[in-house]
Coordinates of N, CA and C in Angstrom, one line a residue:
M17 N 70.5 17.8 133.8 CA 70.7 18.1 135.2 C 72.1 18.2 135.6
L18 N 73.0 17.4 135.0 CA 74.4 17.4 135.3 C 75.3 17.9 134.1
G19 N 74.7 18.3 133.1 CA 75.4 18.6 131.8 C 76.6 19.3 131.9
D20 N 76.6 20.5 132.5 CA 77.8 21.3 132.6 C 78.9 20.8 133.6
L21 N 78.5 19.8 134.4 CA 79.5 19.2 135.3 C 80.2 18.0 134.7
L22 N 79.7 17.5 133.6 CA 80.3 16.3 133.0 C 81.6 16.6 132.3
L23 N 82.5 15.6 132.4 CA 83.8 15.7 131.6 C 83.5 15.7 130.2
D24 N 83.9 16.7 129.4 CA 83.6 16.9 128.0 C 84.8 16.9 127.1
R25 N 86.0 16.7 127.6 CA 87.2 16.7 126.7 C 88.4 16.1 127.4
P26 N 89.3 15.6 126.7 CA 90.5 15.0 127.3 C 91.2 16.1 128.1
G27 N 91.7 15.8 129.2 CA 92.5 16.7 130.1 C 91.6 17.7 130.8
G28 N 90.3 17.6 130.6 CA 89.4 18.6 131.3 C 89.0 18.1 132.7
S29 N 88.1 18.8 133.3 CA 87.6 18.4 134.6 C 86.1 18.2 134.6
G30 N 85.6 17.2 135.4 CA 84.2 17.0 135.5 C 83.9 15.6 135.9
L31 N 82.6 15.2 135.8 CA 82.1 13.9 136.2 C 82.1 13.0 135.0
V32 N 82.6 11.8 135.2 CA 82.4 10.7 134.2 C 81.5 9.7 134.9
V33 N 80.3 9.5 134.3 CA 79.4 8.5 134.8 C 79.8 7.1 134.3
N34 N 80.1 6.2 135.2 CA 80.6 4.9 134.8 C 79.6 3.8 135.0
N35 N 78.4 4.1 135.6 CA 77.4 3.1 135.7 C 76.1 3.8 136.1
Y36 N 75.1 3.8 135.2 CA 73.9 4.4 135.4 C 72.7 3.4 135.5
A37 N 73.0 2.1 135.4 CA 72.0 1.1 135.4 C 71.2 1.0 136.7
T38 N 71.8 1.4 137.8 CA 71.1 1.3 139.1 C 70.3 2.6 139.4
V39 N 70.4 3.6 138.6 CA 69.7 4.8 138.9 C 68.2 4.6 139.0
N40 N 67.6 3.7 138.3 CA 66.2 3.5 138.3 C 65.8 2.3 139.1
A41 N 66.7 1.7 139.9 CA 66.5 0.4 140.6 C 65.3 0.6 141.6
G42 N 65.2 1.7 142.3 CA 64.1 1.9 143.3 C 62.9 2.6 142.8
S43 N 62.8 2.7 141.5 CA 61.7 3.5 140.9 C 60.3 2.8 141.0
S44 N 59.3 3.6 141.3 CA 58.0 3.2 141.2 C 57.3 4.4 140.5
A45 N 56.3 4.2 139.7 CA 55.7 5.2 138.8 C 55.3 6.4 139.6
G46 N 55.8 7.5 139.2 CA 55.3 8.8 139.7 C 55.8 9.3 141.1
S47 N 56.6 8.5 141.8 CA 57.0 8.9 143.1 C 58.5 9.1 143.2
P48 N 59.0 10.0 144.0 CA 60.4 10.2 144.1 C 61.1 8.9 144.8
F49 N 62.3 8.7 144.5 CA 63.0 7.6 145.1 C 64.5 7.9 145.1
N50 N 65.2 7.1 145.9 CA 66.7 7.2 145.9 C 67.2 6.2 145.0
G51 N 68.0 6.6 144.0 CA 68.7 5.6 143.1 C 70.1 5.8 143.4
R52 N 70.9 5.1 142.6 CA 72.4 5.2 142.7 C 73.0 5.6 141.3
L53 N 73.9 6.4 141.4 CA 74.7 6.9 140.2 C 76.1 6.8 140.5
Y54 N 76.8 5.9 139.8 CA 78.3 5.7 140.0 C 79.1 6.6 139.0
G55 N 80.1 7.3 139.5 CA 80.9 8.1 138.6 C 82.2 8.5 139.2
L56 N 83.0 9.0 138.4 CA 84.4 9.5 138.8 C 84.4 11.0 138.6
V57 N 85.0 11.7 139.5 CA 85.2 13.1 139.2 C 86.7 13.3 138.9
M58 N 87.0 14.0 137.9 CA 88.3 14.3 137.4 C 88.6 15.8 137.6
G59 N 89.8 16.1 138.1 CA 90.2 17.4 138.3 C 91.7 17.6 138.6
D60 N 92.1 18.8 138.7 CA 93.6 19.1 138.8 C 94.1 19.3 140.2
S61 N 93.2 19.3 141.2 CA 93.6 19.5 142.6 C 92.5 18.9 143.5
P62 N 92.9 18.6 144.7 CA 92.0 18.1 145.7 C 90.8 19.1 145.9
E63 N 91.1 20.3 145.9 CA 90.0 21.4 146.1 C 89.0 21.3 144.9
E64 N 89.5 21.2 143.7 CA 88.6 21.1 142.5 C 87.8 19.8 142.6
L65 N 88.4 18.7 143.0 CA 87.6 17.5 143.1 C 86.5 17.6 144.1
A66 N 86.8 18.2 145.3 CA 85.8 18.4 146.3 C 84.7 19.3 145.9
A67 N 85.1 20.4 145.1 CA 84.0 21.3 144.6 C 83.1 20.6 143.6
L68 N 83.7 19.8 142.7 CA 82.9 19.0 141.8 C 82.0 18.0 142.4
D69 N 82.5 17.3 143.4 CA 81.7 16.3 144.2 C 80.6 17.0 144.9
E70 N 80.8 18.2 145.5 CA 79.8 18.9 146.1 C 78.7 19.4 145.2
A71 N 79.2 19.9 144.0 CA 78.2 20.4 143.0 C 77.3 19.3 142.5
V72 N 77.9 18.2 142.2 CA 77.1 17.0 141.7 C 76.1 16.6 142.8
G73 N 76.6 16.5 144.0 CA 75.6 16.1 145.1 C 74.5 17.1 145.2
A74 N 74.8 18.4 145.1 CA 73.8 19.4 145.2 C 72.7 19.3 144.1
R75 N 73.2 19.0 142.9 CA 72.2 18.8 141.8 C 71.4 17.6 142.0
L76 N 71.9 16.6 142.6 CA 71.1 15.3 142.8 C 70.1 15.4 143.9
G77 N 70.3 16.4 144.8 CA 69.3 16.6 145.8 C 69.9 16.2 147.2
P78 N 69.1 16.4 148.2 CA 69.5 16.1 149.6 C 70.1 14.7 149.8
A79 N 69.6 13.7 149.1 CA 70.1 12.4 149.2 C 71.1 12.0 148.1
G80 N 71.8 13.0 147.6 CA 72.7 12.8 146.4 C 73.6 11.7 146.6
A81 N 73.7 10.8 145.6 CA 74.5 9.6 145.8 C 76.0 9.9 146.1
L82 N 76.6 11.0 145.5 CA 78.0 11.2 145.7 C 78.3 11.8 147.1
G83 N 77.3 12.4 147.7 CA 77.5 12.9 149.0 C 78.0 11.9 150.0
A84 N 77.6 10.7 149.9 CA 78.0 9.6 150.8 C 79.4 9.1 150.5
S85 N 79.9 9.3 149.3 CA 81.2 8.8 148.9 C 82.4 9.6 149.4
G86 N 82.2 10.9 149.4 CA 83.4 11.7 149.7 C 84.4 11.7 148.6
V87 N 85.4 12.5 148.6 CA 86.4 12.5 147.6 C 87.7 11.9 148.2
R88 N 88.2 11.0 147.5 CA 89.5 10.4 147.8 C 90.5 11.1 146.8
S89 N 91.4 11.8 147.3 CA 92.3 12.7 146.5 C 93.2 11.8 145.5
S90 N 92.9 12.0 144.3 CA 93.8 11.4 143.2 C 94.0 12.4 142.1
A91 N 94.2 13.7 142.5 CA 94.3 14.8 141.5 C 95.4 14.5 140.6
R92 N 95.3 14.9 139.3 CA 96.3 14.7 138.3 C 97.6 15.5 138.7
P93 N 98.7 14.9 138.4 CA 100.0 15.6 138.8 C 100.2 16.9 137.9

């Protein structure tokens, strides 16, 4: 689902999942639920960070976990 958005090399851009344990916290068999996925987006500019954040949120659906967080600019120098 997020494969091509994940950080896959040093110095690259993408999502680093740093806690997936809570993704299934609200699960009940066979029905959709809102879980939580914690991650960091790495990029070279505030614009790239915002685009990655938006793309991840879009893939996760209307209640995408990252949509609520927003991007706090810490682009690499």
